[in-house]
Coordinates of C-alpha atoms and ligand atoms in Angstrom, one line a residue:
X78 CA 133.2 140.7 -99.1
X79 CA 133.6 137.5 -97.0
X80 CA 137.3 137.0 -96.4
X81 CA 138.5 133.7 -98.0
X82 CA 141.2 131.2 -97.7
X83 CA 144.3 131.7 -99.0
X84 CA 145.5 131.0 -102.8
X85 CA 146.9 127.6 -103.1
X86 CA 145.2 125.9 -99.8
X87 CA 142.3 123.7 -99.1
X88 CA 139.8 123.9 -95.8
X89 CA 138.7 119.9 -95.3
X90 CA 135.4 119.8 -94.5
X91 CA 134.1 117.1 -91.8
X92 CA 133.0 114.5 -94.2
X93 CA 136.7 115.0 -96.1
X94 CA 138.4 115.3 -92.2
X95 CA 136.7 112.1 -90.9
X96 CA 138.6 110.8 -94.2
X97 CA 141.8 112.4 -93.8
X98 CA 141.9 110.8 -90.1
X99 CA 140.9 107.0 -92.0
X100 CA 143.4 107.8 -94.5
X101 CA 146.2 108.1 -91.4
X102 CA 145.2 105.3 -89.5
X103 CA 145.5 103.3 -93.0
X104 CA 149.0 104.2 -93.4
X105 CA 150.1 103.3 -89.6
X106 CA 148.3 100.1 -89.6
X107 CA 150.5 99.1 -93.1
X108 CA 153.5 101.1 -92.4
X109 CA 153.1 99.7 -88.5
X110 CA 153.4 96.1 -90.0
X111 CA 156.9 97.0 -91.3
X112 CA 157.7 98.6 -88.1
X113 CA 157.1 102.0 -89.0
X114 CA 156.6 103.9 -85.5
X115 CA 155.0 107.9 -85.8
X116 CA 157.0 110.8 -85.2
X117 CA 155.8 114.1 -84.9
X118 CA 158.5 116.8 -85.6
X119 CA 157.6 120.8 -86.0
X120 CA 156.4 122.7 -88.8
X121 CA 158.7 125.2 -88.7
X122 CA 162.6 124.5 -88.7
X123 CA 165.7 127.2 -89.2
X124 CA 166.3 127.9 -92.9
X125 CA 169.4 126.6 -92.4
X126 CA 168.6 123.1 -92.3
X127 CA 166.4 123.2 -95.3
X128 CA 169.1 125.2 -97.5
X129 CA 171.8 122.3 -96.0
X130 CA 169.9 119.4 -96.3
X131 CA 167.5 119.5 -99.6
X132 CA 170.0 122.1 -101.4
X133 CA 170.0 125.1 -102.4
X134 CA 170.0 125.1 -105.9
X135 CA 166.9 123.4 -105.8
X136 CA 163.4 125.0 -106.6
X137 CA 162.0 123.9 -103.1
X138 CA 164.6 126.1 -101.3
X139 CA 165.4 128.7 -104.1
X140 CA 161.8 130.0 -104.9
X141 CA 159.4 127.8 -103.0
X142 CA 160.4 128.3 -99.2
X143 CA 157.7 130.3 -96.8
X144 CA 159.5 132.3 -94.6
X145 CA 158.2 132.8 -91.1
X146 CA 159.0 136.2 -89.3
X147 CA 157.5 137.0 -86.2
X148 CA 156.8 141.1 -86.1
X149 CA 159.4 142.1 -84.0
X150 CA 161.7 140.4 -86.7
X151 CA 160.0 141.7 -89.4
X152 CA 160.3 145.5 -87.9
X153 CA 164.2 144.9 -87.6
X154 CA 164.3 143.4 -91.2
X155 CA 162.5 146.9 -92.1
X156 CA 164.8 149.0 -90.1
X157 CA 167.9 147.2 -92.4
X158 CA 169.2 144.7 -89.4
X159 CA 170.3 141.4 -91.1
X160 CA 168.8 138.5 -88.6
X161 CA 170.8 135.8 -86.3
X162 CA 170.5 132.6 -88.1
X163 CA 168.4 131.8 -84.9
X164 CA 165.7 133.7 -86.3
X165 CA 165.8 132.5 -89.7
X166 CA 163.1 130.3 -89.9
X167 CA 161.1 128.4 -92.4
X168 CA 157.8 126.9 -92.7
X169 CA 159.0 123.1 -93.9
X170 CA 158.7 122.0 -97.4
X171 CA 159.0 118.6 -97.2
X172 CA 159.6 116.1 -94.2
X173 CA 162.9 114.6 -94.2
X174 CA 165.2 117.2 -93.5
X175 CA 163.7 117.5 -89.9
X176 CA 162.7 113.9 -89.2
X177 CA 166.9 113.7 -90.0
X178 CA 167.2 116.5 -87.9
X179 CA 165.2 115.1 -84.8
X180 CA 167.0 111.7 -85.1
X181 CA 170.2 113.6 -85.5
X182 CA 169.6 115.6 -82.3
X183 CA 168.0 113.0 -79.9
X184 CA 170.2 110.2 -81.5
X185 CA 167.7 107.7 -82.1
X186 CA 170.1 105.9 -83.9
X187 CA 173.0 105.1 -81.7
X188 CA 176.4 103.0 -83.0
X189 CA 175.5 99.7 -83.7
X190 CA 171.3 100.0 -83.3
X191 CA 169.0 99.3 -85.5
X192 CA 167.5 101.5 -87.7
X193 CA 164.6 103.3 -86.9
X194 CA 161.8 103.2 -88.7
X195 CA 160.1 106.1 -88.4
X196 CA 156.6 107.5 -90.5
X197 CA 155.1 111.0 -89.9
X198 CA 151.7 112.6 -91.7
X199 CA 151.2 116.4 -91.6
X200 CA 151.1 119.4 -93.6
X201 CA 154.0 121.2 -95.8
X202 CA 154.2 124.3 -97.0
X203 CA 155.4 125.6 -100.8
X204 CA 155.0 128.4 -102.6
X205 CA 154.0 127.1 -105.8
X206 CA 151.7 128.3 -108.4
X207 CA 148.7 127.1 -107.4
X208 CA 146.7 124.5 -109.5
X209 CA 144.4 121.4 -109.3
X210 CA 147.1 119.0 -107.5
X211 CA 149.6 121.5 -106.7
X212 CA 148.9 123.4 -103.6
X213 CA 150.8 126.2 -101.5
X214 CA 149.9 124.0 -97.6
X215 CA 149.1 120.1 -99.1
X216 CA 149.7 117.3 -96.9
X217 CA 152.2 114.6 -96.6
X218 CA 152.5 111.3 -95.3
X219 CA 155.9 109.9 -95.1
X220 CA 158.2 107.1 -93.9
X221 CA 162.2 107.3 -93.2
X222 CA 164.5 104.4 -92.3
X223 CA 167.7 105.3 -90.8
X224 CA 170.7 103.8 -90.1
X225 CA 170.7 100.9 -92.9
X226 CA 171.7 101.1 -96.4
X227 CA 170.6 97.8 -97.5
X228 CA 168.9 97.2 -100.5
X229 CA 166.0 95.4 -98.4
X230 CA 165.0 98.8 -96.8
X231 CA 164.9 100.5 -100.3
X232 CA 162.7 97.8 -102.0
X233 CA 160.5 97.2 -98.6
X234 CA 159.6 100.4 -98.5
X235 CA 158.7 100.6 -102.0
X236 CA 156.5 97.5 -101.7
X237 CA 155.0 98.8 -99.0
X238 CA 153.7 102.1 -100.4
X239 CA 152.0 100.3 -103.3
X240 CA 150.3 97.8 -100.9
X241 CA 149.2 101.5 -99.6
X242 CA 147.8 102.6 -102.5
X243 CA 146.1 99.7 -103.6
X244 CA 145.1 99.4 -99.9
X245 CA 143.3 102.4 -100.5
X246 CA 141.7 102.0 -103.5
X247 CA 143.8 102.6 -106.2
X248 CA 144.5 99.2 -108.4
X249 CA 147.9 98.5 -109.7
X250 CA 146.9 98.9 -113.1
X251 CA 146.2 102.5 -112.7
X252 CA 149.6 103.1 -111.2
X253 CA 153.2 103.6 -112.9
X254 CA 156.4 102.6 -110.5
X255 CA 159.6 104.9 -111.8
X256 CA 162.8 103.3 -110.6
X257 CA 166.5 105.1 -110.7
X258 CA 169.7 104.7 -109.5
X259 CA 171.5 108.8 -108.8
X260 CA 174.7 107.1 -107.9
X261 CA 176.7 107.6 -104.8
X262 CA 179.7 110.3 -104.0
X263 CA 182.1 108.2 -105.7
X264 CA 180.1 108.0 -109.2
X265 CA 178.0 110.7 -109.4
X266 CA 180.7 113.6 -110.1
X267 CA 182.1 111.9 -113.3
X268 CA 178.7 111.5 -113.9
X269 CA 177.5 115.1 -113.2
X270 CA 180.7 116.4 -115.1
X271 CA 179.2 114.5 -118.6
X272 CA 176.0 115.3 -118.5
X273 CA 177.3 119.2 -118.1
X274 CA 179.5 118.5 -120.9
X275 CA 176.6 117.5 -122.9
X276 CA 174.8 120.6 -122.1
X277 CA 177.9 123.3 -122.8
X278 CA 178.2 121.2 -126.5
X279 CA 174.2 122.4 -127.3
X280 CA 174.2 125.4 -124.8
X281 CA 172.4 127.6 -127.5
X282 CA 169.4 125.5 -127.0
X283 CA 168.8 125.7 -123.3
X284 CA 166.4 127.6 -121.5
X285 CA 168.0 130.1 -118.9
X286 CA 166.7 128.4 -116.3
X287 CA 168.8 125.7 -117.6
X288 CA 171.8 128.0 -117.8
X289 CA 171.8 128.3 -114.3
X290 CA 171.1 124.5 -113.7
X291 CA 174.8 124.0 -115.4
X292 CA 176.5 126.3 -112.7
X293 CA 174.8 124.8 -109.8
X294 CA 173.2 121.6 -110.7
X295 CA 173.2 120.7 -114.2
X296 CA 171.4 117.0 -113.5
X297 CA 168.0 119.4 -112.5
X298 CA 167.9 119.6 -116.4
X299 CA 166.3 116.3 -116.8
X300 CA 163.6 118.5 -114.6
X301 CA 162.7 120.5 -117.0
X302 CA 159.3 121.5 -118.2
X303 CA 160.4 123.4 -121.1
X304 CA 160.1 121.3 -124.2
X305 CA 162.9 121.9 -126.3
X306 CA 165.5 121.2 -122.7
X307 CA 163.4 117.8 -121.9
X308 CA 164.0 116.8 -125.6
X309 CA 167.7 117.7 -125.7
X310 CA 168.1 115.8 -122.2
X311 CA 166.6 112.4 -123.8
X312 CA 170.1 112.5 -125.7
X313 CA 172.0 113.2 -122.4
X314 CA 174.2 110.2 -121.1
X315 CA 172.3 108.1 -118.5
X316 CA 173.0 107.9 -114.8
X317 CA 172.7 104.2 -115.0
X318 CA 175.0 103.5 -118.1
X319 CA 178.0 105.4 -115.3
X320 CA 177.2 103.6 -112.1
X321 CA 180.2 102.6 -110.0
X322 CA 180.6 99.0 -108.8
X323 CA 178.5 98.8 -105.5
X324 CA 175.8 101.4 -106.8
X325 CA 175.2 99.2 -109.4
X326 CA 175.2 96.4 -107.7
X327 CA 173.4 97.9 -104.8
X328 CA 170.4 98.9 -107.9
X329 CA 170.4 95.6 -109.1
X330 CA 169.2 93.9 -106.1
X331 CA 166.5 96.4 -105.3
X332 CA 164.9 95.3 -108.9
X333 CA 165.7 92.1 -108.0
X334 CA 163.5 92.5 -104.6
X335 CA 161.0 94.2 -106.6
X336 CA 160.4 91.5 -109.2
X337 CA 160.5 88.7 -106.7
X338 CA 157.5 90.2 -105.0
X339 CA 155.7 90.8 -108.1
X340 CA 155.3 94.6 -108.1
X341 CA 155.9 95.6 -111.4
X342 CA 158.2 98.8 -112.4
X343 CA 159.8 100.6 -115.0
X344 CA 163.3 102.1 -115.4
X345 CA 163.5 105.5 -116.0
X346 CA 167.1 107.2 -116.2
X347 CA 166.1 110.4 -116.5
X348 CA 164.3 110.6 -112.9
X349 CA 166.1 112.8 -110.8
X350 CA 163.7 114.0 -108.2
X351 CA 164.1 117.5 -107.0
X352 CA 165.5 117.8 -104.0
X353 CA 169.7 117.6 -103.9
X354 CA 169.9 114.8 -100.8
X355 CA 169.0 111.6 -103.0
X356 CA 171.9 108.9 -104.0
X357 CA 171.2 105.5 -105.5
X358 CA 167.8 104.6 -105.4
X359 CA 164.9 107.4 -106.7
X360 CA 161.7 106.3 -107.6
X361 CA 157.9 107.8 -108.0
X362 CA 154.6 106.4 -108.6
X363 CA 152.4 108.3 -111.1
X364 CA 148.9 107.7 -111.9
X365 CA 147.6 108.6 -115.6
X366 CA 145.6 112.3 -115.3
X367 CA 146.9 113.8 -118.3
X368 CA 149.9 116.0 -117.0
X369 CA 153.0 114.6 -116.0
X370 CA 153.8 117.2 -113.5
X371 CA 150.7 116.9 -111.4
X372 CA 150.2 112.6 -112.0
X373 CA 152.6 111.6 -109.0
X374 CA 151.3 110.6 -105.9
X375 CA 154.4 109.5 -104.4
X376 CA 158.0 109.1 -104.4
X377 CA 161.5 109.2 -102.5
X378 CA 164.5 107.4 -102.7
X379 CA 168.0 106.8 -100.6
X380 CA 169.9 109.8 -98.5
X381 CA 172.9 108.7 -97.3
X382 CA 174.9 112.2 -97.0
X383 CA 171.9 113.8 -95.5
X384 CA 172.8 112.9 -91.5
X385 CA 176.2 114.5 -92.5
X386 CA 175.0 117.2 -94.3
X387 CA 173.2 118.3 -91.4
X388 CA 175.8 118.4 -88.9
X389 CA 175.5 114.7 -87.8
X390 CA 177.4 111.5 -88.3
X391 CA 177.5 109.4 -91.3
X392 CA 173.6 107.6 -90.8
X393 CA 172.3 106.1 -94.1
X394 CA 168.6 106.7 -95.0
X395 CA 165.5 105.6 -97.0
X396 CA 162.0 107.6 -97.1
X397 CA 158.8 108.5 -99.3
X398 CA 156.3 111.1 -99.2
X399 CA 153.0 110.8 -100.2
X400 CA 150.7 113.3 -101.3
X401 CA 147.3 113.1 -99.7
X402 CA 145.3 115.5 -102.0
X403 CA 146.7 113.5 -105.1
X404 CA 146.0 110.6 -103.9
X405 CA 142.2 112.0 -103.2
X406 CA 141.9 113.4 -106.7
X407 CA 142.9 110.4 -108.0
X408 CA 140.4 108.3 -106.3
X409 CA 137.4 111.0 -106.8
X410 CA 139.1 110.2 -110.8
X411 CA 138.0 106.5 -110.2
X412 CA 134.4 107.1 -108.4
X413 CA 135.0 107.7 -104.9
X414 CA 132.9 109.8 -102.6
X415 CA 133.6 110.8 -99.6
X416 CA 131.4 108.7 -96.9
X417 CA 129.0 110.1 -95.0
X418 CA 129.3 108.7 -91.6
X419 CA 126.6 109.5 -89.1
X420 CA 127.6 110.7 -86.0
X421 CA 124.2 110.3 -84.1
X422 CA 122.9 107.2 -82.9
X423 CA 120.3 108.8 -80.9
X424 CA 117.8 111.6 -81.1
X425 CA 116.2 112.9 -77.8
X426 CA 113.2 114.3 -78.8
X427 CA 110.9 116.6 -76.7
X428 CA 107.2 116.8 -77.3
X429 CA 107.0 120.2 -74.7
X430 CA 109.2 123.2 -74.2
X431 CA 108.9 121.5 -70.3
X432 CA 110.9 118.7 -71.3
X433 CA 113.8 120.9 -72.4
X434 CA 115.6 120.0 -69.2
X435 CA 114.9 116.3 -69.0
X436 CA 115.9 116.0 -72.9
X437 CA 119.3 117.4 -72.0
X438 CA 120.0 116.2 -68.8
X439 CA 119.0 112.3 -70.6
X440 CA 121.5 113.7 -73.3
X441 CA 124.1 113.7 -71.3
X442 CA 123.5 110.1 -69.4
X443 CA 123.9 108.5 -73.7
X444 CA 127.1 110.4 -74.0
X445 CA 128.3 109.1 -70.7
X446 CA 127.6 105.7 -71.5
X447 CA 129.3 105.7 -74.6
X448 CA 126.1 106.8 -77.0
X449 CA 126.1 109.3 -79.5
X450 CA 123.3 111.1 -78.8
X451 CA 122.0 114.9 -80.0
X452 CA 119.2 117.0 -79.2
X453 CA 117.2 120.0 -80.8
X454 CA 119.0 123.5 -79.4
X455 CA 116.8 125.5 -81.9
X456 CA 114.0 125.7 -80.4
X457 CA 111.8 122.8 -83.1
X458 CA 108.7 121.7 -83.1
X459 CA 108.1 117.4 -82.5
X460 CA 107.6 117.1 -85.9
X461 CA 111.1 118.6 -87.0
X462 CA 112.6 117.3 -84.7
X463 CA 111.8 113.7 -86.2
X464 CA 113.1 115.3 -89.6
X465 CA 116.0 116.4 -87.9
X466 CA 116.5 112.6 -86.3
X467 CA 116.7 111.2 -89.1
X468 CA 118.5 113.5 -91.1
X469 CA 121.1 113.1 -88.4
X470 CA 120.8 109.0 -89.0
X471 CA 119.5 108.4 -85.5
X472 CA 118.6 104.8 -84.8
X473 CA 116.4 105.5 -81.8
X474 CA 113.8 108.7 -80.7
X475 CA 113.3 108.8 -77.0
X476 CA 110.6 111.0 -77.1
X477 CA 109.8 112.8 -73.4
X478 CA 106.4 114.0 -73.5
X479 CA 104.0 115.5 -70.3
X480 CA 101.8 112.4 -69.5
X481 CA 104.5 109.9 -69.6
X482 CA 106.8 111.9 -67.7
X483 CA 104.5 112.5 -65.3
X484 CA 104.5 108.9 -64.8
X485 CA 108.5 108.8 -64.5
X486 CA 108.3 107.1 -68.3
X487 CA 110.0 107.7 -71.4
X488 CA 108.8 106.6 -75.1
X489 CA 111.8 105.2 -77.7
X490 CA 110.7 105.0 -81.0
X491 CA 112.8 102.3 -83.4
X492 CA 113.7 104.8 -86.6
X493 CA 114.0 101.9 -88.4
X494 CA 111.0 100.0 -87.6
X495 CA 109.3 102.6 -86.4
X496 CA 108.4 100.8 -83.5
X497 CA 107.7 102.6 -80.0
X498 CA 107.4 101.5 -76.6
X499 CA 107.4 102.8 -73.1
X500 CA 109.9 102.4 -70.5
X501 CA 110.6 103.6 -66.9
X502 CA 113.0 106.8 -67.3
X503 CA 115.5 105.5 -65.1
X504 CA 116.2 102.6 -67.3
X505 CA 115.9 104.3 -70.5
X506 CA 119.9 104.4 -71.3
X507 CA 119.9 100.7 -70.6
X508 CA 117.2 100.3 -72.8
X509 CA 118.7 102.2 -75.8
X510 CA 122.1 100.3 -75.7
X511 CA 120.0 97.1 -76.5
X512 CA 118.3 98.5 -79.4
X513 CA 121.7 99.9 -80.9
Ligands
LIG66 P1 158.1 115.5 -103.2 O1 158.5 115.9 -101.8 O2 158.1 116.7 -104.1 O3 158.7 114.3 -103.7 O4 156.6 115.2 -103.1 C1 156.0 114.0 -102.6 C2 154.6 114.0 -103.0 O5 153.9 115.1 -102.4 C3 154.3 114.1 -104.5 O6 154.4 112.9 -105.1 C4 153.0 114.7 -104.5 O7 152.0 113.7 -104.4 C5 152.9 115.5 -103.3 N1 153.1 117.0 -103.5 C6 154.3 117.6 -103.7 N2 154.1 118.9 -103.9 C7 152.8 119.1 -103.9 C8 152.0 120.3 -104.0 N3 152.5 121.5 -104.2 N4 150.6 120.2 -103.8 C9 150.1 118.9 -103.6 N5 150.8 117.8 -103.5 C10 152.2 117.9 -103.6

């Protein structure tokens, strides 16, 4: 049997590629308006920063990491050797931990700069159970803003991954905004102290997952897929209801951005987001295709322990990711088709096996001048080879035939019009840049 790809990942074929690229270049151009510069960090980091900087207790780190061993590793793992933490490495779940680990190391943010503004598309890797919208490799793109913790960057950032969206195709209307507040280091322990409260006075009812959510994080619960947990949780005491002075106030004027520039949103004090880093602002954008779990396109929210939590100084941050194949599933939802684009703008054409060498040798003159140009290498006859022009979308035939070579001529044939006409060899390049 043919070998296939593996569970939970996706080959993009050329027509989905070419998109892929469109779909990048969309994001820089918007994000690029807000300042947004690329960064490309690697795909593999030491475990250590992902169990540091998202958390451990989390499902990303605890069950959904890809290890990478090289062999030699992977024969002393065998042979009962425990390895250095220099050889602990893991493929990278999400984005943010390394982007905060590159601007950490290269201190892009020096005392008293300005933030930087930094966006980065590319694949991550989780082992999740595979299903439509929920991939094992699915790819990301993503902004972070370091160094400022003002509620501008928060609700610009926002603003600016909807204009995405809609940018790309998909209207407001079909997209929900989530907004939260998680509260800061000062709030957030009382906080995480009541809601585990809560959960000891009605422990019977939780799952076990749940059970170990109290030990290590019990604010995951409002994660929870299990029915009878998500329904206990609607009763637990909200985040927002236990905010200390400056997160709330800090909250307030993120809506109060928001409203001013008419995105609408909706509060939602039970969204937590999965990964440990996250204080104050939280928010995701889900789009209605039946199940909650797979309807989010995007999300993020405000880090400002992570820097720390890494081994760096105290450096505030913002960021979203975005998923790409959501976002694709979403628009095939609403009608979209991939486009076709034609990559040939001309087809050179040889009426005699003689002209083999001419046709490619003319080939090449197009391609230097800037022409997308292909030929037959399959050995077609004149008449296929017209098929195969305009299969291939070509605007212009040249055509190189015996006679007219013979008198140092070639003939271009309009695929359009279907117009031909003769010209001297030597000029024929020239001649085909006119007609395109
Ligand atoms: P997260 O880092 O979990 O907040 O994810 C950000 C976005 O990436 C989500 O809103 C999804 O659109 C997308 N995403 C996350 N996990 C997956 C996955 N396993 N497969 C496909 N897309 C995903």
């Amino acid at each position: 049997m043919a070998i296939r790809n593996v569970e939970g990942t996706r080959d993009l074929l050329p027509a989905e590629a070419e998109y892929w690229d469109c779909f990048k270049g969309t994001a820089a151009r918007i994000f690029g308006l807000y300042g947004y510069r690329p960064i490309d960090t690697p795909m593999i980091e030491l475990t250590e920063l992902f169990v540091r900087g998202i958390g451990e207790a989390t499902d990303v780190v605890s069950k959904e990491m890809f290890t990478a061993i090289s062999g030699e590793n992977l024969k002393r793992l065998l042979d009962g050797e425990t390895l250095k933490s220099k050889s602990r490495i893991s493929m990278r779940p999400e984005g943010t931990a390394g982007v905060v680990r590159a601007a950490v190391q290269h201190d892009l943010v020096p005392q008293g700069a300005p933030s930087a503004k930094l966006m980065y598309a590319g694949p991550m890797f989780r082992a999740e159970r595979p299903q439509r919208g929920r991939q094992r490799q699915f790819n990301q793109v993503g902004v972070e803003c370091l160094g400022a913790d003002d509620p501008t960057i928060d609700a610009e950032a926002i603003i600016m991954l909807m204009r995405f969206f809609e940018e790309i195709g998909i209207p407001s209307s079909e997209m929900r905004l989530l907004v939260n507040s998680m509260g800061c280091d000062k709030c957030r322990p009382a906080y995480r102290q009541l809601v585990l409260d809560y959960m000891l006075q009605h422990e019977s009812k939780f799952c076990d997952t749940c059970h170990a959510r109290m030990e290590m994080n019990p604010l995951r619960a409002f994660d929870c897929k299990n029915e009878e947990c998500a329904h206990l949780m609607e009763d637990a005491p909200k985040i927002t209801d236990h905010l200390c002075e400056d997160c709330r106030e800090h909250y307030s004027k993120v809506k109060e951005l928001l409203k001013g520039s008419g995105v609408t949103f909706a509060e939602d004090s039970s969204l937590v987001r999965g990964l440990d880093y996250y204080t104050r602002t939280v928010f995701e954008v889900q789009v209605d295709n039946g199940k909650r779990s797979q309807s989010a396109i995007g999300g993020g929210g405000r880090y400002d322990k992570l820097a720390e939590e890494v081994g760096g100084r105290p450096m505030s941050g913002f960021g979203f990711a975005l998923g790409y194949e959501r976002c694709v599933l979403t628009l095939q939802e609403l009608g979209m088709e991939f486009p076709e684009r034609s990559g040939c703008q001309v087809f050179v054409a040889c009426a005699t096996d003689d002209a083999r060498q001419a046709a490619f040798e003319l080939s090449q003159l197009c391609r230097d001048e800037g022409v997308a140009c292909e030929l037959d290498h399959q050995g077609r006859s004149l008449k296929s080879q017209f098929k195969l022009a305009d299969k291939l979308g070509a605007q212009v035939a040249v055509i190189l035939g015996a006679d007219e070579m013979s008198q140092g001529l070639v003939k271009l044939r309009n695929m359009d019009s279907h117009e031909e006409r003769l010209v001297p060899t030597a000029e024929a390049v020239s001649e085909i840049k006119q007609i395109l």
